[in-house]
């Protein structure tokens, strides 16, 4: 192929502009990215060679080399991995197929525009070379291709790149960085070694550099032709826990995730028995931007006998634990395992169950700890990932009881951090149920008229405001023998908490108010399933509730917002017979025109109080105005 000049994809142009003009903090990140890419290339070769050993050619030992040329002001990162064909060079280096590019660029605002640490999180690490280089040359040959089918790719990182065919005896890739003015600090064995040690020490392949020794006659360090490893080249999870420091665990987490914030917790275990595997799992401190994208492939890195298999083995971790990062290395799975096989394998199910229990144990250790530091960590975890963990209540029935103990909510006694166990410990004598209410916001839940009798009697009510709560509650019915009861469903029944005198008064009020109830039922026949006197209201004139087994108004609204159909079920209007507005309504004579208007206003106000929306706001306004004018 003759030399061609091609244009970058539009998104790449934007990205390169940001890299060359904005990303100037922590420049050394470029070496981490390029060494990581070289390691991936070697892993891919090892994987493809499982089916075709000839791809190793005459170089069975995989390695990465880092060198520099002080006079030419160049840094060279070489690997003998899978390599690139000419078309792959055009496709992979000239375009970005991954969907994370736009999100990456959106993240680069404000101070983050100077944060080069972001670049590794979005699969665009190759371009980080332009942080320190004004030109990058890539020379490569794909394993299995003839020597005369090598490729040279070159670009100054502006709008175009050049590609041509070359003869290259060695398979693999050389990335040659032509440094910008002022970047000579990287032309140093000590500097490059320190960066490799900081970011790439745990890569399972040897990272080699030329030996350097002191020459007393010349009074300077002299570089020899011999190469030596500058990293430990041992996968951290294969080492004994007693030999690994906390700093090393955190450094590996940063290398694995490109997250510079230390993880909240981690666990490292070797499991033996019917299924043998090693797990090193981390709980991050911060939620990723795409946490709520359930279609995005998550999961941990899968290795088989230390051979890298895939990045996102979602079959090894349930979807509700998609925030967990780490590595699982199996001794039993076949090296040519596919995603389809992962779904069907008995060994995978055992690994999944074991890893799930290990993560839940980590969370229980934080949640149940007496340490203030651990309690603060769990509070932060819940803030970041609590809503995701709730998904597990419906998805993982085997661990539902453990998950229920980990849940945290707001209540009428605290804005956050209330567990079911806390609630049960504060239950009133004679209280048989755990009371809760669902709402759009914490303020709406706190101020709901349905809570008035509970506040009057000092009964705590849990406030559920996450969108996932309604779905979760359709799978969770009790906690340690105490049933969960919505304060907005069915007739309020406080059982032993309501004395006999109160019950008699309520029955008498319902009987004496019956004629008015009948008139209200007629006026609201198209909107309310029933109208009844309530004991749950203290200060409000009315509220809406649904019958037991019916869908709550809150859930119906959520379904409609998601574009799904909700069953048409009418609510029940409960009225407070002692309220002045309701007494005024009852005092209106038969046939009074105002009665129907006031009945509709009463219903509309109750609907608004529970967070609903009026179907005809203009009609509501007209009725209010008519009533004011009198």
Coordinates of C-alpha atoms in Angstrom, one line a residue:
X1 CA 0.0 0.0 0.0
X2 CA 1.3 3.4 -1.0
X3 CA 1.4 6.1 1.6
X4 CA -2.1 7.5 2.3
X5 CA -3.2 10.6 4.1
X6 CA -6.5 10.1 5.8
X7 CA -8.7 12.3 8.1
X8 CA -9.5 11.6 11.6
X9 CA -13.1 10.9 12.7
X10 CA -14.8 14.2 13.8
X11 CA -14.9 13.0 17.5
X12 CA -11.2 12.2 17.4
X13 CA -10.4 15.7 16.2
X14 CA -12.3 17.1 19.2
X15 CA -10.6 14.7 21.6
X16 CA -7.1 15.4 20.2
X17 CA -7.8 19.2 20.6
X18 CA -8.7 18.6 24.3
X19 CA -5.7 16.3 24.9
X20 CA -3.2 18.8 23.3
X21 CA -4.7 21.9 24.8
X22 CA -6.3 21.0 28.1
X23 CA -4.9 17.8 29.7
X24 CA -1.7 19.0 31.2
X25 CA -1.9 17.8 34.9
X26 CA -0.3 14.5 35.7
X27 CA 1.3 14.1 32.3
X28 CA 2.9 10.8 33.3
X29 CA -0.4 9.1 32.8
X30 CA 0.5 8.6 29.1
X31 CA 2.9 5.8 30.0
X32 CA 0.4 4.0 32.1
X33 CA -2.1 4.0 29.2
X34 CA 0.4 2.9 26.6
X35 CA 1.9 0.1 28.7
X36 CA -1.7 -1.0 29.6
X37 CA -2.6 -1.1 25.9
X38 CA 0.6 -3.2 25.2
X39 CA -0.4 -5.6 27.9
X40 CA -3.9 -5.9 26.4
X41 CA -2.3 -6.7 23.0
X42 CA -0.2 -9.5 24.5
X43 CA -3.3 -10.9 26.3
X44 CA -5.2 -10.9 23.0
X45 CA -2.4 -12.8 21.3
X46 CA -2.3 -15.4 24.1
X47 CA -6.1 -15.8 23.8
X48 CA -6.1 -16.2 20.0
X49 CA -3.1 -18.6 20.2
X50 CA -5.3 -21.0 22.2
X51 CA -6.8 -22.0 18.8
X52 CA -3.7 -21.3 16.7
X53 CA -0.3 -21.7 18.4
X54 CA 1.5 -20.7 15.2
X55 CA 0.6 -17.0 16.0
X56 CA 3.4 -17.1 18.6
X57 CA 5.8 -17.5 15.6
X58 CA 9.4 -17.7 17.1
X59 CA 8.6 -15.5 20.1
X60 CA 6.7 -17.5 22.7
X61 CA 7.7 -15.2 25.6
X62 CA 5.4 -12.2 25.7
X63 CA 6.9 -8.9 27.0
X64 CA 6.8 -5.1 26.9
X65 CA 9.8 -2.9 26.4
X66 CA 10.2 0.8 27.3
X67 CA 13.1 2.7 25.9
X68 CA 14.2 6.2 25.0
X69 CA 16.6 8.0 22.7
X70 CA 17.9 11.1 24.4
X71 CA 19.4 12.7 21.3
X72 CA 16.4 12.1 19.1
X73 CA 14.1 13.0 22.0
X74 CA 11.9 9.9 21.5
X75 CA 10.3 7.4 23.8
X76 CA 9.5 3.9 22.4
X77 CA 7.0 1.5 23.9
X78 CA 7.2 -2.0 22.3
X79 CA 5.3 -5.2 22.7
X80 CA 5.3 -8.5 20.9
X81 CA 1.5 -9.0 21.2
X82 CA -1.2 -9.4 18.6
X83 CA -0.2 -6.3 16.5
X84 CA -2.2 -4.5 13.9
X85 CA -2.9 -4.9 10.2
X86 CA -3.0 -1.9 7.9
X87 CA -6.8 -1.8 8.1
X88 CA -6.9 -2.2 11.8
X89 CA -4.5 0.7 12.2
X90 CA -6.9 2.9 10.2
X91 CA -9.9 1.6 12.1
X92 CA -8.5 1.6 15.6
X93 CA -6.3 4.7 15.5
X94 CA -8.3 6.9 13.3
X95 CA -11.8 6.4 14.8
X96 CA -13.3 5.8 18.2
X97 CA -16.0 3.1 18.2
X98 CA -16.7 3.3 21.9
X99 CA -19.7 5.2 23.0
X100 CA -17.9 6.7 25.9
X101 CA -16.2 9.5 23.9
X102 CA -18.9 12.1 24.2
X103 CA -19.3 11.4 27.9
X104 CA -15.6 11.7 28.3
X105 CA -15.5 15.1 26.6
X106 CA -18.6 16.2 28.6
X107 CA -16.7 15.4 31.8
X108 CA -13.8 17.7 30.8
X109 CA -15.3 20.9 32.2
X110 CA -14.1 23.3 34.8
X111 CA -11.1 22.0 36.7
X112 CA -11.6 18.5 35.3
X113 CA -10.4 19.8 31.9
X114 CA -6.9 19.6 33.3
X115 CA -7.3 16.1 34.8
X116 CA -5.6 13.6 32.6
X117 CA -6.6 10.8 34.9
X118 CA -10.0 10.8 33.2
X119 CA -8.7 9.6 29.9
X120 CA -8.2 6.0 30.8
X121 CA -11.8 5.6 31.9
X122 CA -13.2 5.9 28.4
X123 CA -11.1 3.7 26.2
X124 CA -9.2 6.5 24.5
X125 CA -5.9 5.9 26.2
X126 CA -3.8 5.8 23.0
X127 CA -4.4 9.5 22.4
X128 CA -2.9 10.4 25.8
X129 CA 0.5 10.1 24.1
X130 CA -0.2 13.6 22.7
X131 CA 0.0 15.1 26.2
X132 CA 3.8 14.9 25.8
X133 CA 4.3 14.2 22.1
X134 CA 3.8 16.5 19.1
X135 CA 4.0 13.5 16.8
X136 CA 3.3 9.7 17.3
X137 CA 4.5 7.0 14.9
X138 CA 3.2 3.5 15.2
X139 CA 4.9 0.6 13.5
X140 CA 3.2 -2.8 13.7
X141 CA 2.6 -6.2 12.2
X142 CA -0.3 -8.5 13.1
X143 CA 0.6 -12.0 14.2
X144 CA 0.2 -14.4 11.3
X145 CA 0.7 -11.9 8.5
X146 CA 3.8 -11.9 6.3
X147 CA 6.8 -9.7 7.1
X148 CA 6.0 -7.4 4.1
X149 CA 2.5 -6.7 5.5
X150 CA 3.6 -4.5 8.3
X151 CA 2.1 -1.0 8.7
X152 CA 3.4 2.5 9.7
X153 CA 0.9 5.0 11.1
X154 CA 1.9 8.5 11.8
X155 CA 0.2 11.7 12.9
X156 CA 0.9 15.1 14.6
X157 CA -2.5 14.8 16.2
X158 CA -4.2 17.6 14.2
X159 CA -6.6 16.7 11.5
X160 CA -4.9 14.0 9.4
X161 CA -2.8 10.8 9.7
X162 CA -0.6 8.9 7.3
X163 CA -0.6 5.1 6.7
X164 CA 1.8 3.0 4.6
X165 CA 2.8 -0.6 4.3
X166 CA 6.3 -1.5 5.5
X167 CA 8.4 -4.7 5.9
X168 CA 8.6 -5.7 9.6
X169 CA 10.2 -8.9 10.7
X170 CA 8.9 -8.8 14.3
X171 CA 5.2 -9.1 15.1
X172 CA 3.7 -6.7 17.6
X173 CA 3.8 -2.9 17.9
X174 CA 6.2 -0.1 18.5
X175 CA 4.8 3.2 19.6
X176 CA 7.3 6.0 19.1
X177 CA 6.6 9.3 20.8
X178 CA 8.4 12.4 19.4
X179 CA 8.4 14.6 22.5
X180 CA 7.3 18.2 22.6
X181 CA 9.7 20.9 23.7
X182 CA 9.9 21.0 27.5
X183 CA 9.1 17.3 28.1
X184 CA 12.8 16.2 28.4
X185 CA 12.2 15.1 32.0
X186 CA 10.8 11.8 30.5
X187 CA 14.1 11.0 28.8
X188 CA 15.4 9.4 32.0
X189 CA 15.7 5.8 33.1
X190 CA 14.9 6.8 36.7
X191 CA 11.8 8.8 35.7
X192 CA 10.3 6.1 33.4
X193 CA 11.1 3.3 35.9
X194 CA 9.3 5.3 38.7
X195 CA 6.2 5.7 36.5
X196 CA 6.2 2.0 35.6
X197 CA 6.6 1.1 39.3
X198 CA 3.7 3.4 40.2
X199 CA 1.1 2.5 37.7
X200 CA 2.2 -0.8 36.0
X201 CA 3.9 -2.8 38.7
X202 CA 1.0 -5.4 38.8
X203 CA 0.9 -6.1 35.1
X204 CA 1.4 -9.9 34.7
X205 CA 3.9 -9.4 31.9
X206 CA 7.5 -8.3 32.3
X207 CA 8.0 -4.6 31.5
X208 CA 11.7 -4.4 30.4
X209 CA 14.1 -1.4 30.3
X210 CA 17.8 -1.3 29.5
X211 CA 20.1 -1.7 32.4
X212 CA 21.8 1.5 33.6
X213 CA 25.0 1.7 35.7
X214 CA 27.3 4.4 37.0
X215 CA 30.5 5.0 35.0
X216 CA 33.0 6.6 37.4
X217 CA 35.3 7.7 34.5
X218 CA 32.6 9.5 32.7
X219 CA 30.9 10.7 35.9
X220 CA 27.5 9.7 34.6
X221 CA 25.0 6.8 34.2
X222 CA 25.6 4.6 31.1
X223 CA 22.9 2.6 29.4
X224 CA 23.9 -0.9 28.4
X225 CA 22.4 -3.2 25.8
X226 CA 21.0 -5.6 28.4
X227 CA 17.4 -5.5 29.3
X228 CA 15.9 -6.0 32.9
X229 CA 12.4 -6.2 34.3
X230 CA 11.3 -3.0 36.2
X231 CA 8.0 -4.4 37.5
X232 CA 7.2 -7.3 39.7
X233 CA 5.4 -9.0 36.8
X234 CA 3.3 -11.1 39.2
X235 CA -0.5 -10.7 39.2
X236 CA -1.3 -9.3 42.7
X237 CA -4.2 -11.7 43.2
X238 CA -1.8 -14.7 42.9
X239 CA 0.3 -13.5 45.8
X240 CA -0.2 -14.3 49.5
X241 CA -2.4 -11.7 51.3
X242 CA 0.3 -11.4 54.0
X243 CA 2.8 -10.2 51.4
X244 CA 0.6 -7.4 50.0
X245 CA 0.3 -4.0 51.7
X246 CA -2.8 -1.9 51.8
X247 CA -1.0 0.6 49.5
X248 CA -0.4 -2.2 46.9
X249 CA -4.1 -3.2 47.0
X250 CA -5.1 0.4 46.4
X251 CA -2.5 0.9 43.7
X252 CA -3.8 -2.1 41.8
X253 CA -7.4 -0.8 42.2
X254 CA -6.3 2.5 40.6
X255 CA -4.6 0.6 37.7
X256 CA -7.7 -1.6 37.3
X257 CA -10.3 1.2 37.3
X258 CA -8.4 4.5 36.6
X259 CA -10.1 5.7 39.7
X260 CA -7.8 7.9 41.9
X261 CA -10.2 7.8 44.8
X262 CA -9.3 4.9 47.2
X263 CA -12.0 2.1 47.3
X264 CA -14.3 1.9 50.4
X265 CA -13.4 -1.8 50.9
X266 CA -11.9 -4.8 49.2
X267 CA -11.6 -8.6 49.7
X268 CA -9.0 -11.0 48.6
X269 CA -9.7 -14.8 48.9
X270 CA -8.7 -18.1 47.4
X271 CA -11.7 -20.5 47.3
X272 CA -11.0 -24.2 47.2
X273 CA -13.3 -27.2 46.9
X274 CA -15.5 -28.3 44.1
X275 CA -14.8 -25.1 42.3
X276 CA -11.4 -23.4 42.7
X277 CA -10.9 -19.7 42.0
X278 CA -9.3 -16.6 43.4
X279 CA -11.2 -13.3 43.8
X280 CA -10.0 -9.8 44.4
X281 CA -13.0 -7.6 44.6
X282 CA -13.4 -3.8 45.4
X283 CA -16.3 -1.6 46.3
X284 CA -15.6 1.9 44.8
X285 CA -16.1 5.1 46.7
X286 CA -17.9 6.9 43.9
X287 CA -20.6 5.8 41.5
X288 CA -19.7 5.9 37.8
X289 CA -21.6 8.2 35.4
X290 CA -23.3 5.2 33.7
X291 CA -24.4 3.3 36.8
X292 CA -28.1 3.4 35.8
X293 CA -27.5 2.0 32.4
X294 CA -28.4 -1.6 33.0
X295 CA -27.7 -2.5 29.4
X296 CA -24.0 -1.5 29.7
X297 CA -21.8 -4.5 30.2
X298 CA -20.4 -4.5 33.7
X299 CA -18.8 -7.2 35.7
X300 CA -15.3 -8.1 36.7
X301 CA -12.2 -9.1 34.8
X302 CA -12.1 -12.9 34.2
X303 CA -8.8 -14.8 34.1
X304 CA -8.4 -18.6 33.7
X305 CA -5.2 -19.9 35.1
X306 CA -3.8 -16.4 34.9
X307 CA -4.7 -16.0 31.2
X308 CA -6.8 -13.0 30.6
X309 CA -10.2 -13.9 29.1
X310 CA -12.5 -10.9 29.1
X311 CA -13.0 -7.5 30.7
X312 CA -16.6 -7.6 31.6
X313 CA -17.7 -11.0 32.6
X314 CA -21.1 -10.0 33.8
X315 CA -22.1 -13.6 34.4
X316 CA -19.8 -13.7 37.5
X317 CA -21.7 -11.0 39.4
X318 CA -25.4 -10.2 39.6
X319 CA -26.6 -7.0 37.9
X320 CA -27.5 -5.3 41.2
X321 CA -23.8 -5.6 42.1
X322 CA -22.6 -4.0 38.8
X323 CA -20.6 -1.4 40.7
X324 CA -18.2 -4.0 42.1
X325 CA -14.8 -4.0 40.4
X326 CA -12.0 -6.6 40.5
X327 CA -10.6 -9.8 39.2
X328 CA -11.7 -13.4 39.3
X329 CA -9.1 -16.1 38.3
X330 CA -10.6 -19.6 37.8
X331 CA -8.7 -22.8 37.9
X332 CA -11.5 -24.8 36.4
X333 CA -13.0 -23.0 33.4
X334 CA -11.8 -23.8 29.9
X335 CA -9.4 -21.3 28.3
X336 CA -11.7 -20.9 25.3
X337 CA -14.7 -20.0 27.4
X338 CA -17.3 -17.8 25.6
X339 CA -20.0 -15.5 27.0
X340 CA -22.6 -18.2 26.0
X341 CA -20.7 -20.9 27.9
X342 CA -20.5 -18.6 30.9
X343 CA -24.3 -18.4 31.1
X344 CA -24.6 -22.2 31.2
X345 CA -21.6 -23.3 33.3
X346 CA -22.2 -24.9 36.7
X347 CA -18.7 -23.6 37.8
X348 CA -19.7 -20.1 36.9
X349 CA -22.9 -20.3 39.0
X350 CA -20.7 -21.4 41.9
X351 CA -18.3 -18.5 41.4
X352 CA -21.2 -16.1 41.1
X353 CA -22.9 -17.3 44.3
X354 CA -19.6 -17.3 46.2
X355 CA -18.6 -13.8 44.9
X356 CA -22.1 -12.4 45.8
X357 CA -21.8 -13.7 49.3
X358 CA -18.3 -12.3 49.7
X359 CA -19.5 -8.8 48.6
X360 CA -22.4 -8.9 50.9
X361 CA -20.1 -9.9 53.7
X362 CA -17.9 -6.9 53.0
X363 CA -21.0 -4.6 53.2
X364 CA -22.2 -6.3 56.4
X365 CA -18.8 -5.7 58.0
X366 CA -19.0 -2.0 57.3
X367 CA -22.7 -1.7 58.2
X368 CA -22.4 -3.6 61.5
X369 CA -19.1 -2.2 62.6
X370 CA -18.7 -0.3 65.8
X371 CA -16.1 1.9 64.2
X372 CA -17.2 5.4 63.3
X373 CA -14.9 5.3 60.3
X374 CA -16.6 2.1 58.9
X375 CA -20.1 3.5 59.7
X376 CA -19.2 6.7 57.7
X377 CA -17.9 4.5 54.8
X378 CA -21.2 2.5 54.8
X379 CA -23.2 5.8 54.8
X380 CA -21.2 7.0 51.8
X381 CA -21.7 3.6 50.1
X382 CA -25.4 3.9 50.6
X383 CA -25.5 7.4 49.2
X384 CA -23.7 6.3 46.1
X385 CA -25.1 2.7 45.5
X386 CA -28.0 2.2 47.8
X387 CA -30.7 2.5 45.1
X388 CA -28.9 -0.1 43.0
X389 CA -28.5 -2.6 45.9
X390 CA -32.3 -2.4 46.4
X391 CA -32.7 -4.1 43.0
X392 CA -31.3 -7.2 44.6
X393 CA -34.3 -7.6 46.9
X394 CA -36.4 -8.7 43.9
X395 CA -33.6 -10.3 41.8
X396 CA -31.8 -12.4 44.4
X397 CA -34.3 -14.2 46.6
X398 CA -31.6 -16.5 48.1
X399 CA -30.0 -13.4 49.7
X400 CA -33.1 -11.3 50.2
X401 CA -32.9 -11.5 54.0
X402 CA -29.3 -10.4 54.1
X403 CA -30.1 -7.6 51.7
X404 CA -33.0 -6.4 53.8
X405 CA -30.7 -5.9 56.7
X406 CA -28.4 -3.7 54.6
X407 CA -31.2 -1.4 53.4
X408 CA -31.3 2.2 54.7
X409 CA -34.1 4.7 54.6
X410 CA -35.4 8.0 55.8
X411 CA -38.1 8.1 58.3
X412 CA -40.3 10.5 60.3
X413 CA -37.5 10.4 62.9
X414 CA -34.4 10.7 60.7
X415 CA -33.7 12.0 57.2
X416 CA -31.3 9.0 56.4
X417 CA -29.6 5.9 57.7
X418 CA -32.6 4.1 59.3
X419 CA -32.4 0.3 59.0
X420 CA -35.3 -2.1 59.4
X421 CA -33.6 -3.3 62.6
X422 CA -33.5 0.3 63.9
X423 CA -37.2 0.8 63.2
X424 CA -38.2 -2.5 64.9
X425 CA -36.2 -1.5 68.0
X426 CA -38.2 1.7 68.3
X427 CA -41.6 0.2 67.6
X428 CA -44.4 1.1 70.1
X429 CA -45.6 -1.5 72.5
X430 CA -48.4 -3.4 70.7
X431 CA -47.3 -2.2 67.2
X432 CA -47.5 -5.2 64.9
X433 CA -46.5 -3.7 61.5
X434 CA -43.7 -1.6 59.9
X435 CA -45.4 1.4 58.4
X436 CA -44.1 3.2 55.3
X437 CA -45.1 5.7 52.7
X438 CA -43.8 6.1 49.1
X439 CA -43.5 9.6 47.5
X440 CA -41.6 11.5 44.8
X441 CA -39.5 13.5 47.2
X442 CA -38.6 13.5 50.9
X443 CA -40.5 16.7 51.5
X444 CA -43.7 15.2 49.8
X445 CA -43.4 12.1 52.0
X446 CA -42.9 14.1 55.2
X447 CA -45.8 16.4 54.6
X448 CA -48.3 13.8 53.4
X449 CA -51.6 14.1 55.1
X450 CA -51.7 10.3 55.4
X451 CA -49.0 10.6 58.2
X452 CA -51.1 12.8 60.5
X453 CA -52.5 10.2 62.8
X454 CA -49.0 8.5 63.0
X455 CA -47.3 11.8 63.9
X456 CA -50.0 12.4 66.6
X457 CA -49.4 9.1 68.2
X458 CA -45.6 9.2 67.8
X459 CA -45.5 6.2 65.5
X460 CA -42.4 6.1 63.2
X461 CA -43.1 5.8 59.5
X462 CA -40.4 4.9 56.9
X463 CA -40.2 7.3 53.9
X464 CA -39.5 5.7 50.6
X465 CA -38.5 8.1 47.8
X466 CA -36.3 6.2 45.4
X467 CA -37.9 5.3 42.1
X468 CA -36.9 1.6 42.7
X469 CA -38.7 1.4 46.0
X470 CA -42.2 0.6 44.7
X471 CA -40.7 -2.3 42.7
X472 CA -38.7 -3.5 45.7
X473 CA -41.8 -3.4 47.9
X474 CA -43.6 -5.7 45.5
X475 CA -41.1 -8.4 46.5
X476 CA -40.5 -7.6 50.2
X477 CA -43.4 -8.2 52.4
X478 CA -42.0 -8.5 55.9
X479 CA -38.9 -8.2 58.1
X480 CA -38.2 -10.6 60.9
X481 CA -41.9 -11.5 61.2
X482 CA -43.1 -7.8 61.1
X483 CA -45.3 -7.1 58.0
X484 CA -44.7 -4.1 55.9
X485 CA -47.8 -1.9 55.6
X486 CA -48.3 1.2 53.5
X487 CA -50.1 4.0 55.3
X488 CA -51.7 4.9 51.9
X489 CA -53.3 1.6 51.3
X490 CA -56.5 0.2 52.8
X491 CA -58.4 1.5 55.9
X492 CA -56.0 2.6 58.6
X493 CA -55.8 0.0 61.3
X494 CA -53.5 0.8 64.2
X495 CA -54.6 -2.3 66.0
X496 CA -53.7 -2.2 69.7
X497 CA -52.3 1.3 69.3
X498 CA -55.9 2.7 68.9
X499 CA -57.9 2.7 72.1
X500 CA -61.6 1.6 72.3
X501 CA -62.9 5.1 72.8
X502 CA -61.3 6.3 69.5
X503 CA -62.8 3.3 67.6
X504 CA -66.3 4.1 69.0
X505 CA -66.0 7.8 68.0
X506 CA -64.9 6.8 64.5
X507 CA -67.8 4.5 64.1
X508 CA -70.3 7.1 65.4
X509 CA -68.8 9.8 63.0
X510 CA -69.1 7.4 60.1
X511 CA -72.8 6.7 60.9
X512 CA -73.8 10.3 61.4
X513 CA -71.9 11.5 58.3
X514 CA -73.4 8.8 56.1
X515 CA -75.8 11.1 54.2
X516 CA -73.0 13.4 53.2
X517 CA -70.8 10.4 52.2
X518 CA -73.6 9.2 49.9
X519 CA -73.8 12.7 48.3
X520 CA -70.0 12.7 47.8
X521 CA -70.0 9.3 46.2
X522 CA -72.6 10.5 43.7
X523 CA -70.7 13.7 43.0
X524 CA -67.4 11.8 42.5
X525 CA -68.7 8.6 41.0
X526 CA -66.4 9.0 37.9
X527 CA -63.2 9.6 40.0
X528 CA -63.4 7.8 43.4
X529 CA -64.1 4.1 44.0
X530 CA -65.5 4.9 47.4
X531 CA -65.8 7.8 49.9
X532 CA -65.5 7.1 53.7
X533 CA -64.8 8.8 57.0
X534 CA -61.2 8.4 58.1
X535 CA -59.3 8.3 61.4
X536 CA -55.9 8.9 59.8
X537 CA -56.4 12.6 59.3
X538 CA -55.9 15.3 62.0
X539 CA -55.3 18.6 60.3
X540 CA -56.2 17.9 56.6
X541 CA -59.8 17.7 55.2
X542 CA -59.2 14.7 52.9
X543 CA -56.7 12.3 51.4
X544 CA -56.6 9.7 48.7
X545 CA -55.7 6.0 49.5
X546 CA -56.0 2.8 47.4
X547 CA -57.4 -0.5 48.4
X548 CA -55.1 -3.3 49.5
X549 CA -53.8 -5.1 46.4
X550 CA -54.3 -2.0 44.1
X551 CA -51.5 -0.1 42.5
X552 CA -50.5 3.0 44.4
X553 CA -50.8 6.4 42.7
X554 CA -47.1 6.9 43.0
X555 CA -46.3 3.7 41.1
X556 CA -48.9 4.4 38.4
X557 CA -47.3 7.8 37.8
X558 CA -43.8 6.2 37.6
X559 CA -45.0 3.7 35.0
X560 CA -46.6 6.5 32.9
X561 CA -43.4 8.5 33.1
X562 CA -41.5 5.5 31.8
X563 CA -43.9 5.2 28.9
X564 CA -45.7 2.1 30.2
X565 CA -49.4 1.6 30.7
X566 CA -50.8 1.5 34.2
X567 CA -54.1 -0.2 35.1
X568 CA -57.0 2.1 35.6
X569 CA -57.9 1.8 39.3
X570 CA -59.8 4.5 41.1
X571 CA -58.6 5.7 44.6
X572 CA -60.7 6.0 47.7
X573 CA -61.4 9.5 49.1
X574 CA -61.1 9.6 52.9
X575 CA -62.5 12.7 54.6
X576 CA -62.0 14.1 58.0
X577 CA -65.5 14.7 59.4
X578 CA -64.1 17.1 62.1
X579 CA -62.5 19.5 59.6
X580 CA -64.2 22.9 59.1
X581 CA -64.2 22.5 55.3
X582 CA -65.8 19.1 55.4
X583 CA -68.4 20.4 58.0
X584 CA -69.2 23.3 55.6
X585 CA -69.7 20.7 52.8
X586 CA -72.0 18.7 55.0
X587 CA -74.0 21.8 55.9
X588 CA -74.9 22.6 52.2
X589 CA -78.5 21.8 51.5
X590 CA -79.6 19.1 49.0
X591 CA -79.3 20.3 45.4
X592 CA -76.9 23.1 46.3
X593 CA -74.8 24.0 43.2
X594 CA -71.8 24.6 45.4
X595 CA -71.7 21.0 46.7
X596 CA -70.5 19.4 43.5
X597 CA -67.8 22.1 43.0
X598 CA -66.6 21.8 46.6
X599 CA -66.5 18.0 46.3
X600 CA -64.4 18.2 43.2
X601 CA -62.0 20.7 44.8
X602 CA -61.7 18.5 47.9
X603 CA -60.7 15.5 45.6
X604 CA -58.3 17.7 43.5
X605 CA -56.6 19.0 46.6
X606 CA -56.2 15.5 48.0
X607 CA -54.7 14.4 44.6
X608 CA -52.2 17.3 44.6
X609 CA -51.2 16.6 48.2
X610 CA -50.2 13.1 47.3
X611 CA -48.1 14.3 44.4
X612 CA -50.6 13.6 41.6
X613 CA -51.4 15.8 38.6
X614 CA -54.7 17.2 37.7
X615 CA -56.2 16.1 34.4
X616 CA -58.0 19.5 34.0
X617 CA -56.1 22.2 35.9
X618 CA -58.2 25.0 34.3
X619 CA -61.5 23.5 35.6
X620 CA -59.9 23.3 39.1
X621 CA -58.9 26.9 39.0
X622 CA -62.4 28.0 37.9
X623 CA -64.0 26.1 40.7
X624 CA -61.6 27.7 43.3
X625 CA -62.4 31.2 41.9
X626 CA -66.1 30.5 42.0
X627 CA -66.0 29.3 45.6
X628 CA -63.9 32.4 46.6
X629 CA -66.4 34.8 44.9
X630 CA -69.1 32.9 46.7

